[in-house]
Coordinates of C-alpha atoms and ligand atoms in Angstrom, one line a residue:
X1 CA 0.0 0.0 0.0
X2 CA 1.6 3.6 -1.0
X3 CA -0.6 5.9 1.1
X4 CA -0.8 9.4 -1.2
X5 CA -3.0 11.8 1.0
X6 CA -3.6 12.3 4.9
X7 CA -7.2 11.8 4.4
X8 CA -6.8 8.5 3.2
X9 CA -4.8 7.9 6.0
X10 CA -7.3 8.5 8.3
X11 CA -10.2 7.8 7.0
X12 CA -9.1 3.9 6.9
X13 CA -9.3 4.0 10.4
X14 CA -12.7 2.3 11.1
X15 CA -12.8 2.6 15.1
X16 CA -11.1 2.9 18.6
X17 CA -11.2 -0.2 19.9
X18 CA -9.1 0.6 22.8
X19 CA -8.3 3.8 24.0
X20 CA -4.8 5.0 25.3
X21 CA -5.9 5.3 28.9
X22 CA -7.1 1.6 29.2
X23 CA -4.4 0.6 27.7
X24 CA -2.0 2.5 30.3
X25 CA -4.5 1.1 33.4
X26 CA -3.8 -3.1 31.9
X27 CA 0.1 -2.2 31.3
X28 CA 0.2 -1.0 35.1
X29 CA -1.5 -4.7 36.1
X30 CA 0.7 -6.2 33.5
X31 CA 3.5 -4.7 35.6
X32 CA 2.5 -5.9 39.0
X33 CA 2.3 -9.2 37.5
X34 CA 5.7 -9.4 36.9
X35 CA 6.6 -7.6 39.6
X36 CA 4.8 -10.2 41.8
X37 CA 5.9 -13.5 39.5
X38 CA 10.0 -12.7 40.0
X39 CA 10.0 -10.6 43.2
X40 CA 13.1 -8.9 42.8
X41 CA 14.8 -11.5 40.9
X42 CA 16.2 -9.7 37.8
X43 CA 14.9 -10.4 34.3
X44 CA 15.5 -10.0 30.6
X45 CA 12.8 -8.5 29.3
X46 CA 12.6 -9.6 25.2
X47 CA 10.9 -7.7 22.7
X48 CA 9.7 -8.8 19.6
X49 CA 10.2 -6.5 16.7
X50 CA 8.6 -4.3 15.4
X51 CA 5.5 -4.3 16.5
X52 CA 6.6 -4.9 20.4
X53 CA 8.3 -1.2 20.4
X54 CA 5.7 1.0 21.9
X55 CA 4.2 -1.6 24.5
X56 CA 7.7 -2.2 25.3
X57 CA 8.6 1.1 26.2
X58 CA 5.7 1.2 28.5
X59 CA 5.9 -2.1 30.1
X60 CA 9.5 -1.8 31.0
X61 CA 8.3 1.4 32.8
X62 CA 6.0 -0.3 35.2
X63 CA 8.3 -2.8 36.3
X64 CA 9.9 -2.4 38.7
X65 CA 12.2 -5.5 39.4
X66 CA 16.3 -5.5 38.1
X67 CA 15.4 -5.4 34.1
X68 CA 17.8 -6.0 31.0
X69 CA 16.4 -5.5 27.4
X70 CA 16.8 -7.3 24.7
X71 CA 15.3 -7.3 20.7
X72 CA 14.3 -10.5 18.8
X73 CA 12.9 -10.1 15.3
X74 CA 11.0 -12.8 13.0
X75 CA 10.1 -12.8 9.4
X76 CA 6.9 -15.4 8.8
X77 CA 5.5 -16.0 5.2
X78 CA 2.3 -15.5 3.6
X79 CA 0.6 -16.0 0.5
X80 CA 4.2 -17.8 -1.2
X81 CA 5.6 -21.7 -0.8
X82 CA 7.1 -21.2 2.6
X83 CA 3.9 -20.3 3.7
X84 CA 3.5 -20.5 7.6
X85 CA 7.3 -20.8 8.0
X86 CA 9.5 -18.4 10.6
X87 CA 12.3 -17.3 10.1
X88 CA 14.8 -15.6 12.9
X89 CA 16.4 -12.5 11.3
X90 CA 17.4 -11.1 14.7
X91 CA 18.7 -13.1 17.7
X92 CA 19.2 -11.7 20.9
X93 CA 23.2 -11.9 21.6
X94 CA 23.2 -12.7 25.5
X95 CA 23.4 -16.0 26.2
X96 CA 20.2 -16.5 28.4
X97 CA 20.9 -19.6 30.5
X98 CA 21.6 -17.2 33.7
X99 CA 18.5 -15.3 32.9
X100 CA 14.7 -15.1 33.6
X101 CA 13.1 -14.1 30.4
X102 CA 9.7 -12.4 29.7
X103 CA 8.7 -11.9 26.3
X104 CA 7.0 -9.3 25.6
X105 CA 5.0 -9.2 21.8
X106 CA 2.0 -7.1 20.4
X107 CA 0.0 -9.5 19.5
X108 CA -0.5 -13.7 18.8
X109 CA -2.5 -14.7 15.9
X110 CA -1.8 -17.6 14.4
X111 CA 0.5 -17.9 17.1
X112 CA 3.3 -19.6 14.7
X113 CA 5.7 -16.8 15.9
X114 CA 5.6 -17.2 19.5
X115 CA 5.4 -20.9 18.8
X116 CA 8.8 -21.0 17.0
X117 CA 10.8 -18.2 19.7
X118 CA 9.6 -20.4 22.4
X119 CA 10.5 -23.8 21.1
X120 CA 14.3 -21.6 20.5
X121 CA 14.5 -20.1 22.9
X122 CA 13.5 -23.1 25.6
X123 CA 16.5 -25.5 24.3
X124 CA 18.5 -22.3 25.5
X125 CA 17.7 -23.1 29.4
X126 CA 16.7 -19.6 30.6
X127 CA 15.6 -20.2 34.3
X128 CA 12.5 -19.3 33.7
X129 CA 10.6 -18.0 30.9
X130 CA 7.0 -16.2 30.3
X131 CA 5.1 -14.8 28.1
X132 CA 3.1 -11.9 28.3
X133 CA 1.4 -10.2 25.3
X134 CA -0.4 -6.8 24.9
X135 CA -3.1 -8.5 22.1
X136 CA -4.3 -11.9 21.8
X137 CA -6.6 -13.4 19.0
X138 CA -7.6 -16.9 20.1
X139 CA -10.0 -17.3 16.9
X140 CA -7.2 -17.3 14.6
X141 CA -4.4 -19.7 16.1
X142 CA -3.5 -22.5 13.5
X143 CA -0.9 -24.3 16.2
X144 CA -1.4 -24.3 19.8
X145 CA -0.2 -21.6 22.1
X146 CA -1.3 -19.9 25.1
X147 CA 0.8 -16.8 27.2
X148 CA 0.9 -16.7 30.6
X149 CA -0.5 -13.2 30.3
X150 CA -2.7 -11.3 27.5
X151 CA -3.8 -7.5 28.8
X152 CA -6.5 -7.8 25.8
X153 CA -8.6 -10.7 23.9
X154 CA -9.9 -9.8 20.9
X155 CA -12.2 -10.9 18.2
X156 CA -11.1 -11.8 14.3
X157 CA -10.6 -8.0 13.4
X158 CA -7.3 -6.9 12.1
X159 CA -6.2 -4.3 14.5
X160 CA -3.3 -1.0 14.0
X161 CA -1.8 1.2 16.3
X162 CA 0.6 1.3 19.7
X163 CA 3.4 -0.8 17.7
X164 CA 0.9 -2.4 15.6
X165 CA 1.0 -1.8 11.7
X166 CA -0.8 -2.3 8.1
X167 CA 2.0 -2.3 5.6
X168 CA 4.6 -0.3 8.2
X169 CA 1.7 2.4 9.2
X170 CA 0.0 3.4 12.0
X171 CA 2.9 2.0 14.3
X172 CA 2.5 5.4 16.2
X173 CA -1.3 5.8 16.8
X174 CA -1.5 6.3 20.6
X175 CA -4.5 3.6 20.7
X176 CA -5.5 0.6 18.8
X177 CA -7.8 0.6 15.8
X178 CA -10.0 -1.3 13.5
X179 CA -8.9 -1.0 10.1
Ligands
LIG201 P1 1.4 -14.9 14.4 O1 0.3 -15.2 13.4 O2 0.8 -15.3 15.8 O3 2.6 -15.6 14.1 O4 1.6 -13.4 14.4 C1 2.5 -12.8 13.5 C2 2.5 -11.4 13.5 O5 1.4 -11.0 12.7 C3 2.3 -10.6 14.7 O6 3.5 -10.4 15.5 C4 1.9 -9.2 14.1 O7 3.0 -8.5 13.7 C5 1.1 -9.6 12.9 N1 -0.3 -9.5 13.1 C6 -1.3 -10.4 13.4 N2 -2.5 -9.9 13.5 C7 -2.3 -8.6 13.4 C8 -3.2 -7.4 13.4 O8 -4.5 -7.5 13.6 N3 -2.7 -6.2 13.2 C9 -1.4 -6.0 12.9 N4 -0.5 -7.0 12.9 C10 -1.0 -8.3 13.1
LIG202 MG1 4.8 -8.4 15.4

């Protein structure tokens, strides 16, 4: 999609499905979760790029334990051969085994991509390992997986905004969207 005018932009916005402020009141109980699950053990907090940036930023912020950072991206294909295939195309350099790691993502779907960084990151031997995620759409998975935490569920509706994106836009829309 080449977006040519602002009004087109916008106007492909459908709805607010959640606003910023309830987003800001789950990520503070998303926080405490942690908080309470490693109780002032330190963590590595893992993002999942590029959609993880924005809910990153903010969970990070309300926890409140010892916390590292650390990026992971995956490539997964649609519509071609490899269809349904993952791909790593960034790993996180640490090496893990001392750590307890929390992913954090934007959203599981099909939940091949989780799926795939779990199974990878598992044979690493973090001490512990959990995954929290700011979206979850249980209608669409195609294999089985289930986070330890999900601040939303959400029906089949393809969603933009805080991190989330339609052809790389509307990453930065303060709240998330129908589109
Ligand atoms: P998976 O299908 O669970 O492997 O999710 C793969 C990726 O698809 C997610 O990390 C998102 O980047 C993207 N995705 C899935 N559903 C949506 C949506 O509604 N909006 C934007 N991106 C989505
Ligand atoms: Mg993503």
């Amino acid at each position: 999609m080449k977006i040519t005018n602002k009004e087109e932009y916008i106007n492909s916005v459908k709805r607010v499905i959640i606003t910023s402020e309830e987003i800001q009141e789950k990520i503070s109980k998303a926080g405490e979760y942690v908080d309470s699950l490693y109780d002032g053990r330190p963590i590595l907090l893992v993002g999942i790029l590029n959609g993880c940036f924005v809910f990153l930023a903010d969970l990070a912020r309300a926890i409140t334990v010892p916390c590292e950072i650390a990026f992971m991206s995956a490539k997964s294909y649609n519509g071609t051969q490899s269809m349904g295939e993952v791909d790593i195309i960034l790993d996180i350099e640490k090496d893990i085994s001392e750590y307890n790691v929390v992913i954090a993502e934007d959203i599981i779907d099909t939940g091949r991509t989780l799926k795939k960084i779990t199974e990878i990151l598992k044979k690493r031997n973090p001490h512990s390992f959990t995954v929290v995620t700011l979206l979850d759409k249980p209608e669409r998975r195609v294999v089985e997986f289930t986070a330890d935490y999900s601040l939303f569920v959400i029906p089949d509706v393809f969603v933009v905004g805080y991190g989330l994106d339609y052809d790389d836009y509307y990453r930065n829309l303060p709240y998330i969207a129908e589109i």
